[in-house]
Structure formats: C-alpha cells, structure tokens
mmCIF file of C-alpha atoms and ligand atoms in Angstrom:
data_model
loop_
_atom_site.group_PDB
_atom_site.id
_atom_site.type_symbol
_atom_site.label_atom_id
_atom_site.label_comp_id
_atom_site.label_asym_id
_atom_site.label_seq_id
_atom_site.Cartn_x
_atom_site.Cartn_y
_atom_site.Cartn_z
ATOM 1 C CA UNK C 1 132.673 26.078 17.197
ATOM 2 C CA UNK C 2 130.903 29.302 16.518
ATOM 3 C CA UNK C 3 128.534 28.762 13.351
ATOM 4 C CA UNK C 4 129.086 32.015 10.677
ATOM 5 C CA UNK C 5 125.844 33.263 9.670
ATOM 6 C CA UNK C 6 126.866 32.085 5.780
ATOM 7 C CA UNK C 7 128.035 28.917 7.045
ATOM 8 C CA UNK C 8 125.125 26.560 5.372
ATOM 9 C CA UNK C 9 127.584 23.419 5.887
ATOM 10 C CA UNK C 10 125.910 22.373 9.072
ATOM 11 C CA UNK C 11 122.048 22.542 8.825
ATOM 12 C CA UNK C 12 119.980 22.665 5.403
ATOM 13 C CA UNK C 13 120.197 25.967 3.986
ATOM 14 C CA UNK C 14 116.931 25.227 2.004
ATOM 15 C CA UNK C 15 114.661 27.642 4.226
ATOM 16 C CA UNK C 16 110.995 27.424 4.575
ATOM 17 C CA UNK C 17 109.256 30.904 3.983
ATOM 18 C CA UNK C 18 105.624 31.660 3.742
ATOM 19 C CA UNK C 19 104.248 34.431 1.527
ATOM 20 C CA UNK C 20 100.725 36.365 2.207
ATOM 21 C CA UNK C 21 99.715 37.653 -1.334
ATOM 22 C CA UNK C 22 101.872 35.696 -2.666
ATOM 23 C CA UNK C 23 99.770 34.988 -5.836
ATOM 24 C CA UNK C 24 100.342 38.225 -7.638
ATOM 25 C CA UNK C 25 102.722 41.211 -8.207
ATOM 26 C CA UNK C 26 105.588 41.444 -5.556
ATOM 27 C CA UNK C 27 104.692 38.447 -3.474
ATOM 28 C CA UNK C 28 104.369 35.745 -6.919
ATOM 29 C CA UNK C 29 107.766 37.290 -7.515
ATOM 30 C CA UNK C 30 108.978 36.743 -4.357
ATOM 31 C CA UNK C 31 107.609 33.373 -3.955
ATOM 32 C CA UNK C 32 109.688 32.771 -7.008
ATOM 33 C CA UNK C 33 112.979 34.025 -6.274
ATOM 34 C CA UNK C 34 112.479 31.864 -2.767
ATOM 35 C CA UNK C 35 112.195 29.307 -4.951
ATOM 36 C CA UNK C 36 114.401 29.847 -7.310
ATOM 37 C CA UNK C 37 117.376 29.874 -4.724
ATOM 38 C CA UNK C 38 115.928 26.365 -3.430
ATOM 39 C CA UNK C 39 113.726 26.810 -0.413
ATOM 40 C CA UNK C 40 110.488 25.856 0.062
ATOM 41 C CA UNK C 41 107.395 28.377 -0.290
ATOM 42 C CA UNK C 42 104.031 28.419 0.849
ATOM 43 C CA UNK C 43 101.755 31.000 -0.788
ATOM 44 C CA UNK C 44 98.297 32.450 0.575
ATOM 45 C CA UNK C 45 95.892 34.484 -0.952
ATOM 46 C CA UNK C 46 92.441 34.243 -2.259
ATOM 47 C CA UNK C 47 92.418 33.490 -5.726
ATOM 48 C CA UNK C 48 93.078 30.281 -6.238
ATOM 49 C CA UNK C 49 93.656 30.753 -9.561
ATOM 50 C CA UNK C 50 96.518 33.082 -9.186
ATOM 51 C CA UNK C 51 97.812 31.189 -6.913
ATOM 52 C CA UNK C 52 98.327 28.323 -8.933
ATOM 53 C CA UNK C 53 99.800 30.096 -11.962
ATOM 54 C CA UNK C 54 102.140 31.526 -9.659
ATOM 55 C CA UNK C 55 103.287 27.772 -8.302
ATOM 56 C CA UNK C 56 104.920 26.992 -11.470
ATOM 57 C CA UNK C 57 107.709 25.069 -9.159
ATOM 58 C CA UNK C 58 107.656 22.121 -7.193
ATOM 59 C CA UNK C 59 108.607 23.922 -4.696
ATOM 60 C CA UNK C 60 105.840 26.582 -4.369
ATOM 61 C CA UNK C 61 102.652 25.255 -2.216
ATOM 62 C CA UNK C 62 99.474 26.699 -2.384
ATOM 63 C CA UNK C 63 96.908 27.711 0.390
ATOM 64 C CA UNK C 64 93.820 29.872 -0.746
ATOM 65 C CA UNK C 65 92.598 31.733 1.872
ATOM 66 C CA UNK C 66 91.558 34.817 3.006
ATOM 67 C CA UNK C 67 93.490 36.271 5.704
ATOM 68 C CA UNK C 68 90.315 37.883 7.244
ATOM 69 C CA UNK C 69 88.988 34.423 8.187
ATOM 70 C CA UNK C 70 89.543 34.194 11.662
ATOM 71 C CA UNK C 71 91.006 30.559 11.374
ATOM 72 C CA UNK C 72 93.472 32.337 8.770
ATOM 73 C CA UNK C 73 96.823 32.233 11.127
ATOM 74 C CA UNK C 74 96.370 28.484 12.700
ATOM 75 C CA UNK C 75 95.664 27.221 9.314
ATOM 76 C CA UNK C 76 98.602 29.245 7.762
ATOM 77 C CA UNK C 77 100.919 27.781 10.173
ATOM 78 C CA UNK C 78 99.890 24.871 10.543
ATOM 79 C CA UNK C 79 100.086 23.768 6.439
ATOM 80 C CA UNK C 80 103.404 25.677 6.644
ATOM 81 C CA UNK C 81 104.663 23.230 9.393
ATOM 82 C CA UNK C 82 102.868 20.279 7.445
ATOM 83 C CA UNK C 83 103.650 21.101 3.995
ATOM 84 C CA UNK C 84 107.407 22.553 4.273
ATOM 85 C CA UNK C 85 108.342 21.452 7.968
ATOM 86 C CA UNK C 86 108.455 24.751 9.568
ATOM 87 C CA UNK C 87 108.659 28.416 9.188
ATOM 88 C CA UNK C 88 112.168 30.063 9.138
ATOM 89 C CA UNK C 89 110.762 33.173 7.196
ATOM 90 C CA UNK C 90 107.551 34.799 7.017
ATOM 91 C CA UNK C 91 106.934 37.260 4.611
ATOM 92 C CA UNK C 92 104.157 40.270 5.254
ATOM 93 C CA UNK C 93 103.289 40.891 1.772
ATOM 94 C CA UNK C 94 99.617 40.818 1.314
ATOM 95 C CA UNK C 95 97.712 44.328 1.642
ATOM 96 C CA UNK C 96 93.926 45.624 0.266
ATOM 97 C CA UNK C 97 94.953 48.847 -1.471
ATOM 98 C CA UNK C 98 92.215 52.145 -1.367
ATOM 99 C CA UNK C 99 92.628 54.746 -3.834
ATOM 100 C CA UNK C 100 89.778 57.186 -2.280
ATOM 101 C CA UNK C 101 89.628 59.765 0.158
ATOM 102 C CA UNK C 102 88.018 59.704 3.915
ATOM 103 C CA UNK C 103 84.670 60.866 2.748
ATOM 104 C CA UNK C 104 84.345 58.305 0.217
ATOM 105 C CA UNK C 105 85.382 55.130 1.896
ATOM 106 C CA UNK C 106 82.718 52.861 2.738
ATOM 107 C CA UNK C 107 82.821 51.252 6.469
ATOM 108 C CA UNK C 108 83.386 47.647 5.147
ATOM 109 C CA UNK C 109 86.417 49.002 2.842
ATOM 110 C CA UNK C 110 88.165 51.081 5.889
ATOM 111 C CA UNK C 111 87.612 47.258 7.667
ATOM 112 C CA UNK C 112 88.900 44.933 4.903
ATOM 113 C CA UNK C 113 92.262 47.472 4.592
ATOM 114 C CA UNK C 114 92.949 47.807 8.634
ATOM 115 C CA UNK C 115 92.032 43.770 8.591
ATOM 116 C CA UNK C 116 94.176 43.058 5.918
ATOM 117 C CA UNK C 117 96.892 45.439 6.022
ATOM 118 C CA UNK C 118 97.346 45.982 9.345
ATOM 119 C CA UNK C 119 95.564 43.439 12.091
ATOM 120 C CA UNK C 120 96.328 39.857 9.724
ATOM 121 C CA UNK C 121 100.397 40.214 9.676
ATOM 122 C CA UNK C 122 99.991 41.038 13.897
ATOM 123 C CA UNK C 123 97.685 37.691 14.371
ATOM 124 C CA UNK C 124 99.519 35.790 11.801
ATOM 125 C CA UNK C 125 103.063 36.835 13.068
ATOM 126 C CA UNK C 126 102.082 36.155 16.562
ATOM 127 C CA UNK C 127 101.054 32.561 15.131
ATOM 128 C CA UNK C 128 104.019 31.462 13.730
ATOM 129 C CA UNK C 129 106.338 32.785 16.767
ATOM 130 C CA UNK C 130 106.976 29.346 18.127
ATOM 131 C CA UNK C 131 107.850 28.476 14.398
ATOM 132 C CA UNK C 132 110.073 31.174 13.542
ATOM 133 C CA UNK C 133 111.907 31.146 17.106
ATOM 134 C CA UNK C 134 112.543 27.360 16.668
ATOM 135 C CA UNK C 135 114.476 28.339 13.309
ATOM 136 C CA UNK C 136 115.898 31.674 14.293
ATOM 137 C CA UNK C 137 113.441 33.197 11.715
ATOM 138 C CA UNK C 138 113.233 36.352 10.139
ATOM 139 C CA UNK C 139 109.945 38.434 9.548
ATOM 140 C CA UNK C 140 109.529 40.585 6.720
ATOM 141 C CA UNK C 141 106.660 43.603 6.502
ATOM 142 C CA UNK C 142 105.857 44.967 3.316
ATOM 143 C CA UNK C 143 105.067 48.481 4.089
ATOM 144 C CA UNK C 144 104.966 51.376 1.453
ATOM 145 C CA UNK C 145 107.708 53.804 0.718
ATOM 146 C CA UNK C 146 104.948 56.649 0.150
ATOM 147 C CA UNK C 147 103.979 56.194 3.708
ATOM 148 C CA UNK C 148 107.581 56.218 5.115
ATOM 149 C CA UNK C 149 107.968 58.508 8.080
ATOM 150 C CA UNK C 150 105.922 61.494 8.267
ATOM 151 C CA UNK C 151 104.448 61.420 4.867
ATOM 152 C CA UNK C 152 101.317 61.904 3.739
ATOM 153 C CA UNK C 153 99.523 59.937 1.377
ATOM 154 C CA UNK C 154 96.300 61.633 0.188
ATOM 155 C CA UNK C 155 93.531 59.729 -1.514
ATOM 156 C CA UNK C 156 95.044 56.509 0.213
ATOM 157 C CA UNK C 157 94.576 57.640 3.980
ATOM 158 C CA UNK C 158 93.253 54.796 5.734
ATOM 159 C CA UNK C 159 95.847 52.428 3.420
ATOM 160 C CA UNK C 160 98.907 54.498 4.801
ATOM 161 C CA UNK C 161 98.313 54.225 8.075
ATOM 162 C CA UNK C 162 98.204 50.588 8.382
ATOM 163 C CA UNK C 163 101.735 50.885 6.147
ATOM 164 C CA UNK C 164 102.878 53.321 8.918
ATOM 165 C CA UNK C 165 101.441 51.091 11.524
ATOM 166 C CA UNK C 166 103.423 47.875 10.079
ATOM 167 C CA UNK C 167 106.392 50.421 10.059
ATOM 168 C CA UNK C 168 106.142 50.449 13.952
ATOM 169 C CA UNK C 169 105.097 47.142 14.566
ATOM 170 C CA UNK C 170 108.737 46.423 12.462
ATOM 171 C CA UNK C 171 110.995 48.166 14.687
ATOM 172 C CA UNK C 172 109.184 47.092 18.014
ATOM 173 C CA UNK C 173 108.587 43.845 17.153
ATOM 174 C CA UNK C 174 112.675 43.561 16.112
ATOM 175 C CA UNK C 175 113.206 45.184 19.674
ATOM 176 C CA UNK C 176 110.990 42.646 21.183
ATOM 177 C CA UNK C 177 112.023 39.063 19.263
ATOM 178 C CA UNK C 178 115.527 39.990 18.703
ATOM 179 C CA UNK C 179 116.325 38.344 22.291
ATOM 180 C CA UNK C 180 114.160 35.098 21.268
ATOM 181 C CA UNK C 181 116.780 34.772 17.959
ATOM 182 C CA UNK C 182 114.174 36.050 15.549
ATOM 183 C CA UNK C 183 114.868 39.467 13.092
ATOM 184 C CA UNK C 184 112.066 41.473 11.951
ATOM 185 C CA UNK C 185 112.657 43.930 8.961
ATOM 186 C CA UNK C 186 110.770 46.474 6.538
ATOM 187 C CA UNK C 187 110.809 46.253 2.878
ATOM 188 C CA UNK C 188 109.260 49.838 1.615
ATOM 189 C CA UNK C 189 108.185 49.478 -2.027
ATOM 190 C CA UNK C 190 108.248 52.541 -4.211
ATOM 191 C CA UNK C 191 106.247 52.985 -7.299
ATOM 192 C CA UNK C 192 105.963 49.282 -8.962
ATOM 193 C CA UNK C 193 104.207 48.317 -12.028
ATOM 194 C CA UNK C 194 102.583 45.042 -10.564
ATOM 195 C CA UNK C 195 98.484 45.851 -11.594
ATOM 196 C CA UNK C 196 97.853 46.712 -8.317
ATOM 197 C CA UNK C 197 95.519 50.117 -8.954
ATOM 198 C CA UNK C 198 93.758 47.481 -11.506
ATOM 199 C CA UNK C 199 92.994 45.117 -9.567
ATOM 200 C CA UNK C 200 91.438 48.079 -6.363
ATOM 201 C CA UNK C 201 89.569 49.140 -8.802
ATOM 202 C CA UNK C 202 90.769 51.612 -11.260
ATOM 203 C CA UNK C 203 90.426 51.152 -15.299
ATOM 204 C CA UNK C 204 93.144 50.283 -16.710
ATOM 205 C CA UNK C 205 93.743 53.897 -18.649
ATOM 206 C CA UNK C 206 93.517 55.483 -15.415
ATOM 207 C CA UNK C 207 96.209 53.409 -13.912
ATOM 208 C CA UNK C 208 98.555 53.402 -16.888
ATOM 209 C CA UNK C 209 97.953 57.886 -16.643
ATOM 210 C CA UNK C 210 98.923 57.535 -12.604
ATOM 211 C CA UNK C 211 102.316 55.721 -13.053
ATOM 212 C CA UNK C 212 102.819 57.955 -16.453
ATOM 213 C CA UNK C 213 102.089 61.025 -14.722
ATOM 214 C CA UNK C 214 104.687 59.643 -11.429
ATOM 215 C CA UNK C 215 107.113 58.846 -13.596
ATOM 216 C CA UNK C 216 108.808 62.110 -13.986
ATOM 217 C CA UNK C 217 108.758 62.921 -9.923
ATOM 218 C CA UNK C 218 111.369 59.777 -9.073
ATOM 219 C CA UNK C 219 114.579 60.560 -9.317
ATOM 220 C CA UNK C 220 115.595 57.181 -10.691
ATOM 221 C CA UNK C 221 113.781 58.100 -14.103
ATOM 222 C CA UNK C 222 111.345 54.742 -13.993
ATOM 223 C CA UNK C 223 108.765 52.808 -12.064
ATOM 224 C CA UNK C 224 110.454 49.493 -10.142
ATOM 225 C CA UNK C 225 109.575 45.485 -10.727
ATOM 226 C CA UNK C 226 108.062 43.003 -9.252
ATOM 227 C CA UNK C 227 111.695 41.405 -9.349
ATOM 228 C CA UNK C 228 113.465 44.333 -8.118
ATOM 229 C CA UNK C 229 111.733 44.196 -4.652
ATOM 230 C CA UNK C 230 111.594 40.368 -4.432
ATOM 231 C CA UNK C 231 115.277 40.507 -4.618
ATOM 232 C CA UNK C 232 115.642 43.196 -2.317
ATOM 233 C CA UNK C 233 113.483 40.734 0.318
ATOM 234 C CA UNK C 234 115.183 37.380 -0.228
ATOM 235 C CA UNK C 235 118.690 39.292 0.400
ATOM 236 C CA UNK C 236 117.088 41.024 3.397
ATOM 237 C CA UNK C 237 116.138 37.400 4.832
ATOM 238 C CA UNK C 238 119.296 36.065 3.666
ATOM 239 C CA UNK C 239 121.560 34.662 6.874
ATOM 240 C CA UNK C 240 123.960 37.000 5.028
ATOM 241 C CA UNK C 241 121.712 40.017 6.247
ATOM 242 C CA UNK C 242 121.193 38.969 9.705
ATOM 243 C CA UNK C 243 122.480 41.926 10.898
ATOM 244 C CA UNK C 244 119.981 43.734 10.094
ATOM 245 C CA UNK C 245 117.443 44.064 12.582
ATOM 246 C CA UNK C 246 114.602 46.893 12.978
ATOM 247 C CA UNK C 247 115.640 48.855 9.340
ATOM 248 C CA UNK C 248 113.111 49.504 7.502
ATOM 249 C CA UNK C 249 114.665 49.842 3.607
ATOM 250 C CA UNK C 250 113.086 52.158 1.213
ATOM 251 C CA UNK C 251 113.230 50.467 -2.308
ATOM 252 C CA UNK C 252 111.489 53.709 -4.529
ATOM 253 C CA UNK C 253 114.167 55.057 -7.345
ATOM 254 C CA UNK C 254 114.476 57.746 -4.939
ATOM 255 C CA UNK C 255 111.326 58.811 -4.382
ATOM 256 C CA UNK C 256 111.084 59.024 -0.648
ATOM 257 C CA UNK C 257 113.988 61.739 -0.991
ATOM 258 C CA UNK C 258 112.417 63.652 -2.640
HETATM 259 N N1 LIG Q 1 102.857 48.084 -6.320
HETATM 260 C C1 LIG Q 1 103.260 49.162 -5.694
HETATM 261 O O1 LIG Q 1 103.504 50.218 -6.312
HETATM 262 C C2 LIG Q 1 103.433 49.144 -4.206
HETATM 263 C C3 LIG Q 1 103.929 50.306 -3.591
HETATM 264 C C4 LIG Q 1 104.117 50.329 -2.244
HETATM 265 C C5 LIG Q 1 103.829 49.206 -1.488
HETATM 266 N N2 LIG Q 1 103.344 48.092 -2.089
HETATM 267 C C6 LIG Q 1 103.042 46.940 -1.232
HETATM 268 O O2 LIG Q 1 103.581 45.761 -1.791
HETATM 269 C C7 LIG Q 1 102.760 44.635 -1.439
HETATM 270 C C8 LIG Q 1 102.358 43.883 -2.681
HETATM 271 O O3 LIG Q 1 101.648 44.757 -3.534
HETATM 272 P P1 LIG Q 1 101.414 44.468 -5.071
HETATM 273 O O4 LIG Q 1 101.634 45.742 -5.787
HETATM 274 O O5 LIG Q 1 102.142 43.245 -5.483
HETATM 275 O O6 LIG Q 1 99.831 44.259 -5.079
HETATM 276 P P2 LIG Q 1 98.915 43.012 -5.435
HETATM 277 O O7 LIG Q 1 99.445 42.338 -6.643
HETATM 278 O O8 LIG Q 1 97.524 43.515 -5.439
HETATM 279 O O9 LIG Q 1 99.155 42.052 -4.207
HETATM 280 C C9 LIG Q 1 98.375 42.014 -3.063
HETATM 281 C C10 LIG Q 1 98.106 40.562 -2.753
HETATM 282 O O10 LIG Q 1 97.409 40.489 -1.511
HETATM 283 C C11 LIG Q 1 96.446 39.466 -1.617
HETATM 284 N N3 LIG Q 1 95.360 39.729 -0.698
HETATM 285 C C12 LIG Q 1 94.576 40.837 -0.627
HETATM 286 N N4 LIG Q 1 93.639 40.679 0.314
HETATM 287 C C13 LIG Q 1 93.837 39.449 0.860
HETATM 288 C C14 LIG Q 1 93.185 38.703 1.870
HETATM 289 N N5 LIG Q 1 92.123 39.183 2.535
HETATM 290 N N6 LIG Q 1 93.635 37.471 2.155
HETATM 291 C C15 LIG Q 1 94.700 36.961 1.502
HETATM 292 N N7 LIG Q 1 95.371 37.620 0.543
HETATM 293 C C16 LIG Q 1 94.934 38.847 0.227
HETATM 294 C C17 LIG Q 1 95.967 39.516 -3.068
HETATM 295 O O11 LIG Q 1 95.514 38.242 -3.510
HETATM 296 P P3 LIG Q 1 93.947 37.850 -3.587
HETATM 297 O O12 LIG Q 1 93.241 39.024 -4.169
HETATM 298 O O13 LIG Q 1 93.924 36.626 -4.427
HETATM 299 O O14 LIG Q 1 93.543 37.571 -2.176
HETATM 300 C C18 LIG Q 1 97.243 39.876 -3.804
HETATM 301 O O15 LIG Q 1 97.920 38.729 -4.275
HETATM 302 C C19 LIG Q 1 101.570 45.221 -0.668
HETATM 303 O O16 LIG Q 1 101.830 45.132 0.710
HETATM 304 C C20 LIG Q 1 101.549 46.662 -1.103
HETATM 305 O O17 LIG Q 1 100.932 47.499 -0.153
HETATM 306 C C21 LIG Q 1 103.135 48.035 -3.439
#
C-alpha cells in the first residue's frame, strides 16, 4: 500500500530535527514550535546559556558549540543520532550578521560570516546526509529576504552574499538529493524583531531607530516574529509540504515586492 505523505499511522511521526542557532531569536522559536508539536530537538550554538533558557522542554537537547570548530558537523551529528536517534530535519538557522560596509570589515569578521553563514550549513549538511537520507529528511536554509534575487544589501555586503549563496546551494542541493528521498527548502526572513542588530553590535537605540525607520517601507505595516517564521519552517518541513522542493519562500510583510 502506498503510504500518504500525512499518513503518520505507520512510523512515529515524532521527527528528530536539529537547529544551528537555535538558542536565540528565530531558531529558540523554532526549536520550540518543533517541540511543541512533539518531536525531538537538538539545539547548537555557543552560548550555553541561551541555550539552556531556550530548552525549557524535555524535549529540547542542548549542544554548545561553535560551528567554526572544525569537529562542529561530526559532533553535531553524531549527538543528534545519540541523543534523538537520527536526523529527519535539519534546520540552517544559525548566521554571524555584519552591519558595515567593505571598507570597514575586518579580515577575521568577513571569515567568521562566510564560515558561519555560508561554509558551516555546506559541511554540516553534507554530514548529516546519511542521516537525513535514512529518514527521507528535509533541509531547511535560513537565508534573508533582503538578499533574495538580485538585491542589494548595502552596509551588509559580505552577509548577503553568503544568504544569496545558501539561496543557490537550496535549489541545487534540492536538484541533487531529491533522487536520494531528501527535500531541501529556503525560508527568507523579512524584517524580524529578534535582537539580532544588538547582539552584532549595535546599541540598542540604534537598533530600535533601524526597524522604526523600516517600518513604514513594508507593505504589511509591521516588523515579523520570531513565531511567525518558526511556523512558517515547521509547516515547510511538515510531510504535509513535501511537495515542495527547491522554493525558496519569502516571509517579509511584503517587503521583497517592493
Ligand atoms: N532577524 C531578522 O530580521 C532576520 C532577517 C533576515 C534573515 N534572518 C536570518 O534568520 C536567522 C536567525 O536570525 P535571528 O534574527 O534569530 O538572529 P540571532 O538571534 O542572532 O540568531 C543567530 C544564532 O546563530 C548562532 N550563532 C552565531 N554564530 C555561531 C557559531 N559560530 N556557531 C554556532 N552558532 C552560532 C547564535 O548563537 P551564539 O551567539 O550563542 O553562538 C544565535 O543563536 C539567521 O540566519 C539570519 O540571517 C534574520
């Protein structure tokens, strides 16, 4: 008998998804709302102490751990496959933000955002293929709506090209794993009130003037939450989205339009 993709009578729907960043902002939220629907999370990211607030549920796991080490992908997969039994979604959440232009970017910055943004989800996905294809997984990249296409993002250069460069790994990669059972799709966050110019940098006054000052350009009136996106990725790795495959989805109030 042919198994529906919302059929969960036959295997345990509880999935088993792993979230980079997932200690703040969009990927705590997201680690929640996996959790919330009953599967099993594993979280990564460096503070520990975020981390841990954010695994207020048994089910949330904690590894801290910087994706830059170069042990970060075996040990990521490996606890996953330990701790929760597997990987049947991994989520590409974690980025280094850079609110600066060209000239002012500092070598070891313009490393830690290509590194971060852009080279960790390629090792770590490449990791966790034997995982994934063993559940039929589903890979989500976190890219950036302001980056969609052939925008242009100034003051934020180097960060939008490793956005644009997880746009193409999305719809190659999908190209690529679709045959081995596994779907790999974008999620393109607009403007979202998580902290995240805070915490690259900026004082809080100045960050509360950027999203004031944004406000009025998106069409939708408002700047998004956390929750907003993390819904829009547990639907997109729902079995009930699995025919999606290569879209990248632009989650912005409109912004991208306009
Ligand atoms: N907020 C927005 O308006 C917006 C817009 C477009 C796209 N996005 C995208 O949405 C995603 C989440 O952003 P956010 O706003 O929620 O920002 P955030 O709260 O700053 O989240 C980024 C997370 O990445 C983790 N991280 C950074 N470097 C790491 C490293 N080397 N190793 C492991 N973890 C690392 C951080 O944790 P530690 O510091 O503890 O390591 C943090 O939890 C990002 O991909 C971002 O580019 C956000």
């Amino acid at each position: 008998m042919t198994q529906h993709p919302t059929d969960h009578t036959t295997r345990d729907s509880r999935r088993n998804v792993v979230v980079t960043g997932g200690g703040t902002g969009i990927g705590r939220a997201t680690a929640r709302a996996f959790a919330a629907r009953g599967d099993r999370v594993l979280i990564v990211g460096r503070s520990k102490s975020t981390l841990d607030e954010t695994a207020d549920h048994p089910d949330i796991h904690t590894l801290p751990l910087s994706l830059l080490d170069p042990r970060a992908p075996q040990l990521i997969v490996e606890t996953a496959r330990r701790t929760l039994g597997g990987i049947d979604v991994l989520v590409n959440n974690a980025a280094r933000s850079g609110f600066r232009e060209i000239g002012e970017l500092d070598e070891q910055d313009i490393r830690e955002q290509v590194g971060t943004n852009l080279l960790a989800p390629i090792l770590l996905t490449r990791s966790a293929l034997p995982e994934l294809e063993a559940a039929r997984g589903v890979v989500v990249n976190i890219g950036s709506a302001g980056a969609l296409g052939v925008r242009a993002m100034p003051g934020s250069s180097v960060y939008a090209a490793t956005k644009a460069g997880l746009d193409s790994l999305t719809r190659t990669w999908a190209m690529e794993l679709g045959p081995r059972g596994i779907r790999v799709v974008g999620l393109a966050p607009g403007l979202i009130d998580t902290g995240v110019g805070v915490r690259a940098g900026m004082p809080q006054e100045t960050y509360d003037a950027f999203l004031a000052g944004m406000r009025p350009k998106v069409p939708a009136g408002r700047i998004g939450t956390p929750e907003e996106i993390a819904w829009w990725i547990t639907t997109l790795a729902s079995p009930e989205a699995g025919y999606a495959n290569g879209a990248i989805i632009a989650v912005d109030g409109g912004l991208s339009v306009t």
